[in-house]
XYZ file of C-alpha atoms in Angstrom:
664
model
C -5.943 -21.213 -0.552
C -5.336 -24.142 1.756
C -8.666 -26.182 2.463
C -10.883 -24.480 -0.395
C -11.295 -25.405 -3.874
C -12.114 -22.875 -6.835
C -15.873 -24.020 -8.275
C -18.445 -22.066 -11.070
C -21.015 -20.508 -9.299
C -22.121 -18.155 -11.800
C -23.871 -14.808 -11.486
C -24.023 -15.436 -7.788
C -19.998 -14.910 -7.576
C -20.718 -11.122 -7.539
C -23.541 -11.265 -5.145
C -20.945 -11.148 -1.672
C -19.002 -7.978 -2.988
C -21.777 -6.239 -4.193
C -23.998 -6.967 -1.278
C -21.287 -5.958 0.779
C -20.770 -2.453 -1.066
C -24.249 -1.976 -0.619
C -24.664 -2.343 2.930
C -21.729 -0.192 3.490
C -23.141 2.822 1.497
C -26.462 2.007 3.274
C -24.814 1.731 6.756
C -21.653 3.709 6.586
C -20.488 0.898 8.711
C -17.624 -1.448 6.935
C -17.124 -3.944 9.750
C -20.325 -5.907 9.464
C -20.795 -4.810 6.029
C -17.431 -7.018 5.448
C -18.789 -10.024 7.505
C -21.950 -10.507 6.213
C -20.345 -10.199 2.761
C -17.805 -13.046 3.753
C -20.548 -14.943 5.273
C -22.825 -15.025 1.985
C -19.993 -16.131 -0.375
C -20.122 -19.121 2.257
C -23.266 -20.023 1.772
C -22.984 -19.700 -1.830
C -20.025 -21.584 -2.136
C -21.594 -24.691 0.327
C -24.921 -24.368 -0.994
C -23.259 -24.752 -4.603
C -21.145 -27.936 -3.704
C -23.795 -29.817 -1.184
C -26.980 -28.429 -2.278
C -29.195 -25.997 -0.025
C -29.842 -27.059 3.406
C -29.504 -26.794 7.089
C -25.878 -28.463 7.243
C -24.911 -26.922 4.503
C -26.048 -23.325 6.233
C -23.822 -24.690 9.406
C -20.995 -25.376 7.106
C -20.866 -21.950 5.574
C -20.764 -19.913 9.269
C -18.104 -22.076 10.213
C -16.095 -21.718 7.436
C -16.341 -17.822 8.116
C -13.843 -18.172 11.532
C -11.601 -20.969 9.356
C -11.117 -18.774 6.022
C -10.079 -15.562 8.346
C -7.779 -17.921 10.710
C -5.747 -18.630 7.317
C -6.103 -15.211 6.232
C -4.501 -14.106 9.854
C -1.894 -16.900 9.798
C -0.691 -15.961 6.214
C -0.711 -12.096 6.607
C 0.816 -12.364 10.173
C 3.994 -10.240 9.431
C 1.725 -7.363 8.192
C -0.396 -7.565 11.229
C 2.788 -7.226 13.384
C 3.724 -4.546 11.422
C 0.726 -2.480 12.091
C 0.705 -3.046 15.395
C 4.553 -2.142 15.588
C 3.913 1.110 13.981
C 1.010 2.105 16.146
C 2.851 1.405 18.913
C 5.889 3.909 17.293
C 3.119 6.491 16.531
C 2.022 7.048 20.017
C 5.182 6.880 21.666
C 6.407 9.865 19.498
C 3.404 11.888 20.237
C 3.396 11.069 23.985
C 7.448 12.019 24.035
C 6.459 15.562 23.055
C 8.405 15.603 19.637
C 5.654 17.031 17.849
C 4.704 19.981 19.909
C 8.449 20.390 19.719
C 8.226 20.888 15.993
C 5.729 22.829 16.604
C 6.923 25.569 18.814
C 10.017 25.284 16.398
C 7.834 25.954 12.984
C 5.881 28.838 15.563
C 9.627 30.502 15.387
C 10.183 30.639 11.577
C 7.015 30.693 10.347
C 6.635 34.595 9.557
C 3.597 34.871 6.818
C 0.214 32.896 6.203
C 1.469 31.660 2.719
C 4.471 30.231 4.506
C 2.035 28.485 7.179
C 0.064 26.734 4.492
C 3.083 25.510 2.775
C 4.485 24.227 5.858
C 1.617 22.385 6.797
C 1.601 20.647 3.421
C 5.643 19.771 3.879
C 5.327 18.241 7.395
C 2.049 16.320 5.785
C 4.626 14.987 3.266
C 7.144 14.469 5.632
C 5.231 12.302 7.936
C 4.234 9.176 5.617
C 4.462 6.451 7.712
C 0.856 6.426 8.470
C -2.090 8.854 7.657
C -3.916 9.041 11.379
C -0.405 9.536 12.357
C -0.264 12.061 9.711
C -3.464 13.793 10.438
C -2.790 14.141 14.069
C 0.380 15.133 14.514
C 0.554 18.138 11.581
C -3.031 18.971 13.394
C -1.659 19.865 16.824
C 1.593 21.053 15.384
C 0.064 23.367 12.967
C -3.217 24.597 14.108
C -1.405 27.078 16.424
C -0.018 28.806 13.708
C -2.390 28.850 11.346
C -4.704 30.474 13.794
C -2.083 33.033 14.033
C -2.520 33.979 10.486
C -6.373 33.732 10.688
C -6.372 30.581 8.464
C -9.672 28.479 8.675
C -9.546 25.319 10.154
C -11.181 23.986 7.271
C -8.319 24.945 5.339
C -5.967 23.569 7.667
C -8.175 20.198 7.819
C -8.058 19.946 3.739
C -4.542 20.933 3.792
C -3.469 18.312 6.087
C -5.533 15.388 4.672
C -4.993 16.083 1.254
C -1.589 15.865 1.870
C -1.391 12.908 4.267
C -3.390 9.834 2.123
C -1.431 10.700 -0.913
C 1.704 10.364 0.386
C 0.436 6.997 2.484
C -0.338 5.645 -0.749
C 2.985 6.099 -2.418
C 5.394 5.825 0.017
C 6.652 1.821 0.377
C 7.422 2.398 3.806
C 3.833 3.069 5.535
C 0.922 1.174 7.090
C -1.096 1.632 3.501
C 1.551 -0.540 1.497
C 1.080 -3.195 4.184
C -2.467 -3.211 3.456
C -2.803 -2.543 -0.077
C 0.265 -4.964 -0.616
C -1.709 -7.182 1.802
C -4.693 -7.357 -0.427
C -3.293 -7.864 -3.518
C -1.679 -11.205 -2.493
C 1.045 -12.987 -3.808
C 3.977 -10.434 -4.242
C 1.711 -7.734 -3.294
C 4.403 -5.457 -2.211
C 6.402 -5.442 -4.952
C 3.289 -4.535 -6.871
C 2.163 -1.876 -4.906
C 5.928 -0.333 -5.465
C 5.483 -0.830 -9.427
C 2.293 0.899 -8.982
C 3.735 3.992 -7.228
C 5.156 6.274 -10.463
C 1.003 5.101 -11.798
C -0.681 6.590 -8.709
C -1.442 9.800 -11.000
C -4.208 10.537 -8.529
C -2.464 10.980 -5.835
C 0.795 12.377 -7.522
C -2.013 15.211 -8.726
C -3.269 15.912 -5.503
C -0.283 16.358 -3.921
C 1.122 19.235 -6.521
C -1.865 20.252 -6.577
C -2.087 20.986 -2.697
C 1.166 22.840 -3.014
C 0.021 24.736 -5.306
C -3.226 26.108 -3.624
C -0.724 26.545 -0.499
C 1.315 28.982 -2.424
C -1.105 31.147 -3.869
C -3.903 30.746 -1.397
C -6.702 29.493 -4.169
C -9.917 29.237 -2.536
C -13.394 28.465 -4.405
C -17.123 27.450 -2.995
C -17.386 26.816 0.832
C -13.908 26.972 1.489
C -13.597 30.624 0.361
C -16.965 31.269 2.772
C -14.558 29.702 5.591
C -11.488 31.535 4.867
C -13.432 34.825 4.426
C -14.834 34.284 7.979
C -11.619 32.844 9.036
C -10.042 36.742 8.326
C -13.392 38.342 9.836
C -13.368 36.667 13.457
C -10.509 34.682 13.663
C -10.267 30.891 15.479
C -13.584 28.716 15.610
C -12.068 29.007 19.815
C -12.131 32.502 19.888
C -15.467 33.118 18.455
C -17.016 31.080 20.832
C -15.452 32.325 23.633
C -16.882 35.932 22.488
C -20.292 34.341 21.768
C -20.438 32.585 25.638
C -18.781 36.087 27.400
C -21.313 38.688 25.412
C -19.770 42.208 25.980
C -17.035 40.852 27.987
C -13.314 42.388 27.893
C -11.274 39.258 28.393
C -7.877 39.955 29.844
C -6.064 37.169 30.881
C -5.494 33.732 29.748
C -6.702 32.323 33.081
C -10.313 32.988 32.445
C -10.492 30.124 29.446
C -8.892 26.298 29.373
C -6.978 24.425 27.559
C -6.865 24.630 23.786
C -9.322 27.209 23.344
C -6.641 29.489 25.719
C -4.370 29.026 23.710
C -6.129 30.424 20.207
C -7.718 32.969 22.853
C -4.235 34.167 23.025
C -3.042 33.838 19.807
C -6.176 35.726 18.269
C -5.157 38.552 20.751
C -1.959 39.089 20.163
C -2.629 38.671 15.790
C -5.086 41.429 16.617
C -3.188 43.955 18.618
C -0.680 43.378 16.558
C -2.628 44.442 13.438
C -3.949 47.269 15.701
C -0.677 49.012 16.002
C -0.116 48.839 12.511
C -3.561 50.260 11.768
C -5.615 51.663 14.404
C -8.593 52.020 12.432
C -8.902 48.519 12.756
C -9.671 48.756 16.470
C -13.420 48.860 16.270
C -14.244 46.046 14.164
C -12.058 43.409 16.569
C -14.121 41.454 18.996
C -13.702 41.837 22.741
C -11.480 39.108 23.357
C -8.434 40.448 21.501
C -7.180 42.819 24.080
C -4.660 41.201 25.203
C -0.299 41.478 25.782
C 1.879 39.602 23.406
C 3.176 37.915 26.232
C 0.106 35.854 26.441
C 1.269 33.772 23.421
C 3.954 32.442 25.048
C 2.347 31.664 28.560
C -0.490 30.600 27.135
C 1.404 27.927 24.301
C 3.642 26.578 27.418
C 0.408 26.121 29.453
C -1.419 24.582 26.893
C 1.733 21.962 25.714
C 1.253 21.131 30.072
C -2.223 20.233 29.561
C -2.000 18.146 26.664
C -3.079 15.012 26.222
C -2.667 12.159 23.450
C -4.974 9.315 23.475
C -6.101 9.976 27.106
C -1.868 9.830 28.001
C 0.367 12.946 29.115
C 2.194 14.470 26.605
C 5.625 15.637 27.500
C 6.516 19.098 27.812
C 10.466 18.198 27.440
C 10.589 16.734 23.789
C 12.682 18.115 21.140
C 12.415 18.095 17.506
C 14.479 15.304 16.888
C 12.686 13.145 19.473
C 9.714 13.024 16.166
C 12.566 12.790 13.598
C 15.276 10.192 14.123
C 12.546 7.533 15.094
C 11.225 8.062 11.775
C 14.346 8.194 10.186
C 15.175 5.307 11.984
C 11.967 3.298 10.869
C 13.020 3.739 7.125
C 16.807 3.164 7.624
C 16.369 -0.071 8.842
C 13.178 -1.165 7.126
C 15.269 -0.885 4.117
C 18.452 -2.281 6.110
C 16.272 -5.199 6.812
C 14.944 -5.634 3.340
C 18.530 -6.078 1.676
C 19.635 -8.142 4.523
C 16.634 -10.871 4.397
C 17.265 -10.964 0.650
C 20.975 -11.593 0.525
C 22.080 -8.420 -0.870
C 25.215 -8.240 1.292
C 25.543 -11.888 -0.234
C 25.612 -10.804 -3.856
C 22.074 -10.680 -4.459
C 21.227 -7.577 -6.962
C 19.450 -4.635 -5.058
C 16.106 -5.136 -6.307
C 15.523 -8.785 -5.917
C 16.906 -8.354 -2.624
C 14.177 -5.773 -1.567
C 11.510 -8.118 -3.587
C 12.267 -11.121 -1.320
C 10.658 -10.604 1.819
C 9.968 -7.038 2.619
C 7.117 -7.343 4.955
C 9.769 -8.569 7.397
C 12.038 -6.022 6.497
C 9.257 -3.228 7.847
C 8.586 -5.386 11.177
C 12.989 -5.222 11.308
C 12.546 -1.463 11.009
C 10.024 -0.896 13.644
C 10.940 -2.834 15.860
C 14.797 -1.149 16.018
C 12.434 2.062 15.899
C 11.071 1.332 18.721
C 14.441 0.319 20.457
C 15.957 3.485 19.628
C 12.470 5.476 20.654
C 13.333 3.628 24.421
C 16.711 4.614 24.609
C 15.819 8.183 23.622
C 13.051 9.137 25.731
C 13.313 7.324 29.522
C 16.783 8.297 30.066
C 15.641 11.708 29.465
C 12.051 11.272 31.652
C 10.147 12.089 28.166
C 8.354 9.352 29.423
C 8.172 6.601 32.522
C 8.932 2.870 31.730
C 5.088 2.090 32.966
C 4.115 4.998 30.020
C 6.412 3.305 27.177
C 4.426 0.272 27.923
C 1.369 1.726 28.144
C 2.147 3.688 24.667
C 3.167 0.638 23.035
C -0.357 -1.095 24.506
C -2.074 1.387 22.867
C -0.633 2.297 19.508
C -1.343 -1.545 19.416
C -5.176 -1.785 20.262
C -5.273 2.253 18.148
C -4.708 -0.505 14.991
C -7.397 -3.270 16.091
C -9.897 -1.188 13.574
C -7.716 -1.396 10.771
C -6.413 -5.247 11.449
C -9.802 -5.922 11.316
C -10.420 -4.295 8.407
C -7.699 -5.779 6.797
C -8.858 -9.495 7.737
C -12.554 -9.299 6.851
C -11.251 -7.477 3.333
C -8.464 -10.310 2.835
C -11.488 -12.736 3.530
C -14.212 -11.159 1.097
C -11.215 -10.803 -1.537
C -10.135 -14.868 -0.579
C -13.866 -16.400 -1.113
C -14.540 -14.097 -4.430
C -10.723 -15.004 -5.649
C -10.189 -18.628 -4.854
C -13.753 -20.106 -3.871
C -17.111 -18.583 -5.769
C -14.935 -17.211 -9.101
C -16.171 -13.694 -9.057
C -13.108 -12.457 -11.206
C -13.135 -15.185 -13.793
C -17.043 -14.480 -14.104
C -17.258 -10.621 -14.283
C -13.808 -11.038 -16.552
C -16.061 -12.901 -19.394
C -19.222 -10.818 -18.793
C -17.170 -7.961 -19.793
C -15.793 -10.272 -22.889
C -18.959 -11.702 -24.023
C -20.661 -7.889 -24.068
C -17.536 -6.730 -26.232
C -16.483 -4.131 -23.499
C -12.640 -3.598 -23.296
C -11.529 -4.030 -19.736
C -8.939 -1.161 -20.689
C -11.587 1.127 -19.727
C -12.040 -0.519 -16.446
C -9.711 1.390 -14.580
C -10.876 4.724 -15.221
C -14.710 3.213 -14.160
C -12.703 1.514 -10.644
C -11.395 5.212 -10.164
C -15.051 6.780 -10.518
C -17.131 4.115 -8.412
C -13.774 4.384 -5.793
C -14.468 8.054 -5.733
C -18.363 7.738 -5.168
C -17.932 4.908 -1.742
C -15.004 6.838 -0.627
C -17.040 10.313 -0.506
C -19.966 8.443 0.616
C -18.970 6.798 3.152
C -15.668 8.533 4.685
C -12.795 5.741 4.808
C -10.222 5.317 2.415
C -9.614 1.667 4.161
C -12.759 0.731 3.948
C -13.083 1.806 0.126
C -9.972 0.119 -0.821
C -11.207 -3.438 1.147
C -14.704 -3.080 -0.648
C -13.544 -3.083 -4.032
C -10.455 -4.487 -4.370
C -11.176 -8.352 -3.953
C -13.331 -7.947 -7.415
C -10.586 -6.058 -8.941
C -7.719 -8.119 -8.323
C -9.717 -10.897 -9.405
C -10.507 -9.452 -12.857
C -7.071 -8.584 -13.586
C -6.165 -11.679 -12.321
C -8.172 -14.550 -13.300
C -6.615 -17.064 -11.340
C -6.046 -20.728 -13.180
C -6.312 -20.850 -17.204
C -9.227 -23.033 -16.859
C -11.286 -21.508 -19.995
C -10.639 -20.001 -23.069
C -10.268 -16.468 -22.558
C -9.230 -12.890 -23.579
C -5.954 -11.573 -21.377
C -6.284 -7.587 -21.140
C -4.589 -4.919 -19.724
C -1.401 -6.582 -19.286
C 0.764 -3.599 -20.900
C 2.144 -2.294 -24.420
C 5.556 -3.479 -23.510
C 4.814 -6.652 -21.756
C 2.558 -7.962 -24.452
C 4.675 -6.727 -27.057
C 7.516 -9.071 -25.791
C 5.448 -11.800 -25.090
C 4.018 -11.654 -28.799
C 7.621 -11.497 -30.080
C 8.689 -14.667 -27.876
C 5.601 -16.781 -28.435
C 6.133 -16.685 -32.152
C 8.929 -17.822 -31.989
C 8.406 -20.155 -29.817
C 5.559 -21.517 -31.484
C 7.471 -21.343 -34.808
C 10.164 -23.744 -33.170
C 6.892 -26.304 -32.996
C 6.705 -26.168 -29.494
C 3.120 -25.286 -27.869
C 1.724 -22.546 -26.056
C -1.655 -21.036 -25.281
C -0.695 -17.877 -27.513
C -3.442 -17.701 -30.195
C -3.272 -14.527 -31.159
C -2.564 -10.761 -30.033
C -4.097 -7.163 -30.388
C -1.780 -4.529 -29.537
C -3.534 -1.532 -30.302
C -6.107 -2.699 -27.760
C -3.472 -4.490 -25.371
C -5.453 -8.234 -25.529
C -4.036 -11.250 -26.089
C -5.875 -14.198 -27.103
C -5.121 -17.915 -25.680
C -6.318 -21.386 -25.634
C -7.879 -22.703 -22.466
C -5.829 -24.803 -20.164
C -5.179 -25.688 -16.324
C -2.604 -25.264 -14.233
C -0.851 -27.803 -12.622
C -1.866 -28.315 -8.833
C -2.896 -24.394 -7.322
C 0.171 -22.888 -9.294
C 3.669 -24.285 -10.414
C 6.929 -21.959 -11.344
C 9.753 -23.627 -13.169
C 12.973 -21.548 -13.381
C 15.448 -22.751 -15.738
C 18.857 -20.985 -14.439
C 22.157 -20.135 -16.776
C 24.051 -18.687 -13.881
C 23.990 -19.125 -9.953
C 22.559 -16.004 -8.651
C 19.523 -14.998 -6.626
C 17.314 -17.685 -4.032
C 19.663 -20.586 -6.087
C 22.729 -18.924 -4.742
C 21.586 -18.223 -1.392
C 20.015 -21.938 -0.969
C 23.930 -23.159 -2.419
C 26.297 -20.860 -2.126
C 28.392 -23.527 -0.128
C 28.799 -25.544 -3.432
C 29.188 -22.861 -5.830
C 30.256 -19.477 -6.722
C 28.388 -16.275 -7.537
C 27.396 -15.709 -11.243
C 28.704 -19.473 -12.047
C 27.481 -20.735 -15.481
C 25.115 -23.501 -15.050
C 23.854 -25.875 -17.634
C 20.723 -24.956 -17.926
C 19.368 -26.579 -14.488
C 15.783 -26.371 -13.626
C 13.836 -26.348 -10.806
C 10.251 -25.865 -9.986
C 8.551 -24.509 -7.314
C 4.905 -24.141 -5.267
C 2.819 -21.291 -5.505
C 2.457 -20.386 -2.346
C 4.101 -16.921 -0.860
C 3.205 -17.732 2.824
C 5.516 -20.508 2.645
C 8.230 -18.941 0.310
C 7.409 -20.724 -2.786
C 8.732 -24.413 -1.935
C 11.116 -26.447 -4.279
C 9.272 -29.774 -4.993
C 11.119 -32.441 -6.890
C 9.999 -34.967 -9.471
C 9.178 -37.603 -7.376
C 7.073 -35.193 -5.262
C 4.848 -34.374 -8.226
C 4.356 -37.244 -9.238
C 3.593 -38.699 -5.812
C 1.198 -35.953 -5.173
C -0.830 -36.201 -8.186
C 0.415 -32.812 -9.769
C 1.695 -34.270 -12.696
C 2.771 -37.411 -14.729
C 5.684 -38.197 -15.086
C 5.575 -37.901 -18.940
C 4.616 -34.205 -18.516
C 7.415 -33.452 -16.041
C 9.652 -34.694 -18.675
C 7.894 -32.741 -21.402
C 7.570 -29.424 -19.268
C 11.383 -30.149 -18.737
C 12.604 -30.473 -22.202
C 10.355 -27.586 -23.284
C 11.945 -25.027 -20.622
C 15.623 -25.968 -21.382
C 14.246 -24.926 -24.918
C 12.406 -22.220 -25.004
C 15.203 -20.632 -22.443
C 17.196 -21.252 -25.126
C 15.519 -19.232 -27.762
C 15.166 -16.258 -25.606
C 19.170 -16.543 -24.495
C 19.575 -16.503 -27.758
C 17.871 -13.313 -28.742
C 19.213 -11.599 -25.391
C 22.675 -12.457 -27.168
C 21.492 -10.738 -30.332
C 21.441 -7.355 -28.415
C 24.740 -7.453 -25.985
C 22.619 -8.927 -23.470
C 22.998 -12.303 -21.023
C 20.058 -13.937 -19.882
C 20.616 -15.087 -16.284
C 17.695 -17.152 -15.550
C 13.882 -17.002 -16.529
C 10.764 -18.208 -14.509
C 7.654 -19.651 -16.568
C 4.034 -21.399 -16.351
C 2.843 -24.210 -18.010
C -0.646 -25.584 -17.778
C -2.279 -28.248 -19.774
C -5.238 -28.919 -22.149
C -8.061 -31.212 -21.837
C -5.921 -34.290 -23.863
C -3.221 -33.698 -20.987
C -0.729 -32.272 -23.559
C 1.472 -29.749 -21.701
C 1.649 -25.707 -22.928
C 3.264 -23.109 -21.625
C 1.063 -20.357 -20.364
C 0.619 -16.943 -19.137
C 3.086 -14.424 -20.299
C 6.995 -13.958 -21.555
C 8.567 -10.359 -20.152
C 11.028 -8.696 -19.347
C 9.836 -9.048 -15.227
C 9.857 -13.110 -15.435
C 13.383 -12.890 -16.079
C 17.358 -11.413 -14.799
C 19.108 -10.198 -17.469
C 22.647 -8.452 -17.554
C 24.608 -6.183 -19.626
C 28.497 -5.985 -19.251
C 28.071 -7.727 -16.025
C 25.359 -5.003 -14.790
C 22.045 -6.222 -13.536
C 19.241 -4.716 -15.938
C 15.574 -3.722 -14.225
C 12.503 -5.189 -16.164
C 12.033 -1.531 -17.639
C 15.339 -0.949 -19.132
C 15.293 -4.299 -20.466
C 11.989 -3.763 -22.564
C 13.396 -0.546 -24.050
C 16.862 -2.219 -24.969
C 15.416 -5.453 -26.186
C 13.327 -3.328 -28.661
C 15.854 -0.422 -29.343
C 18.225 -2.890 -31.235
C 15.440 -4.428 -33.078
C-alpha cells in the first residue's frame, strides 16, 4: 500500500479483524464494526512504530481516512460499475419490464410445480445483482404462486436460494466485482478461476431445482405450505380476519397488493368449488368472486405499483427486461476483449484478464444508453424520471459501496500493515495444523456469521481480510511453509525447482510434500514492494500491444527480459535498470544476476516444453534475496505463470498442466 509499511505486530495483528467480527455479531451492524476494526488496526500500527501516546492516537485517527481514500482511488472502476449497475436495476424496474414478464408468465404457468420451477429459472436468469434479483422475481412471481397457494415463505426461499448462489458464480455481477476487489491484485481473474470450485453455490442451485420439481417440504417450511394450502395467501387471510363474517364481492373493497392477492385467492377457490362443490363449506368468506376480477385486479395493481417510491409503468414489455440485461452481458465481454487487445491478436483468456472491470463499466454504460433509447420514446418514463432513476439507482448502492470501502480498508490494514496473514499462518504451522483444513473451517465460520448477521456482503467483508492474508503471506520475509497451492501447481513447481537447483541456480525451494500440498522454502525478501520479471521468446500479449509498430505478432525474440513493479492500479509499470538502481530497489550486481538467471531458467523450461511438443512464448518469475543479498528464485513455477502454444494454438493453464505430465 502506498505510504504504509508492513511491520510485525505479533498477536496484536489478529485483534482488528476479530474485534470487527465480534462487534458485528453482537450488534448486527456492519458499518461501525468495520470502522472500529480499521481504527484499532491503525492504533496498533502507530503504537508499534512510534510508541504509546496521544500523538500516536491522533496519527491513527488521521490514517483511517487516508487508508479509505487510497482504497477508493485504487478501486474507483469497481465502485463506478456498482453505481451504474444500480442505476440500470432501477430503470428496468420503473419501465415495467418486470411486471410485463410477470403477466406473460401468469398466462403460461398452469401448475404449482411449474410455478416453483419458473421462480427458480427467473432467479437464475437475473444474475447481475442479488438485490435486483429478489425484488424483480418477488414482484413477478408472487401473484402467480399465490394463485397456486404456495406460501410466501416458500417463495422467499426459492428466490434467495437462487439469487445469491448465481451472483457469486456469475462473472458479470456486482458480487464478482465486490469479491474481486477484496482479493486485491488480479482479484477478478481469481474470482473467475474459483467458479468451478464454488461447490456450495453450485450444489444449492441444484437443490433448489430439485425441491421445486418434486415439491419437497420439511420442518417449518412444511407447516407454512400446509397453512397456505388451507387458507391461501397471507394478504387474503389478513383481509378475512379484519372483516369477520363479511362476504367481499368486489376488489374495490381492498387496495393495492392485497386487492390483487384477494382476487387471485377468490378466483382459484371458485374454480376449486366448481370441480368439487363439497369444498365450498371449508372456504373463507373472501373467496366469493368472479374470475374476471383477477385480470381487473392485476391491471389495477400494475397501475398502482411503485419501486423505491417511483411509479412503475404499466406499458412495459418483456423485452424491456431482457434486452438491457443482454446488452450488459454482451458489451461487458466485448469491452474486456477490446481493452485486452483481443481484436489485435491477443488470445481470449489473456485479453479478458487484462482489465475486466473496465469492460464491466463499458457494458453497464452501454446498457444505460440502450435503456434510454428503449424507454424514453415509448413513454415508459420521462427524461426527468430517467435521470431520477439513475440517481436513485446510484444511491441504492451507497450501502454496498461503504461496506466494500471499509472492508478493503480493514483488509489493507491486516494485509499490508500489521501482518495478520503471516502471523496466523505461522501460528498454525507452529501448532502443526495443516492449512489444507482451513477452507472447511472458513466455511463453517462464514456460515455461522452469515446466519447470525443476515448479510452475505458483510460476512465476506469480515472473513476475507483474514483469509487472504493467510493464504497469501505477502513478502516471503521469514522462513515458512507454503500450503494449499494446489496439487497440480505444486507438482510442476517441484519438477522445475529441482531441475533449476540441479543446474546450480539458487532458489528458495528446500523440499515438498505432495500428499499434503506443502512446500518448505528458505527465507527471502522481495525487491521493493514486489517485482515481476518476464522473459519473452515471442512477441505476444502486452509486449506486442506496446511495440506493435515495430514488431509482428508472434515474432521470435532473443529471450527478451523486462521487469515491472507489482502495482495493479498502475497497470504493473515497466521499470528500467537505472530506475531500479536509482530508486534503491536493487544493486547493479543483483540486476545482472536476475537477468542472467532469468535467461537460464527460461531455457530450462522451454527445453522441457519442447520435449512435449509445446512452445514457450513467455514466462513470469519472481525473485527475492537472502540476508547476504544474494538473489534467489521464489514463489512458484506453474502453468498459470507462462504462455504456451501447441501447433500455433494457445494452451490454457489447466490443459497445459495435463499435457505436461501426460507426456512424461
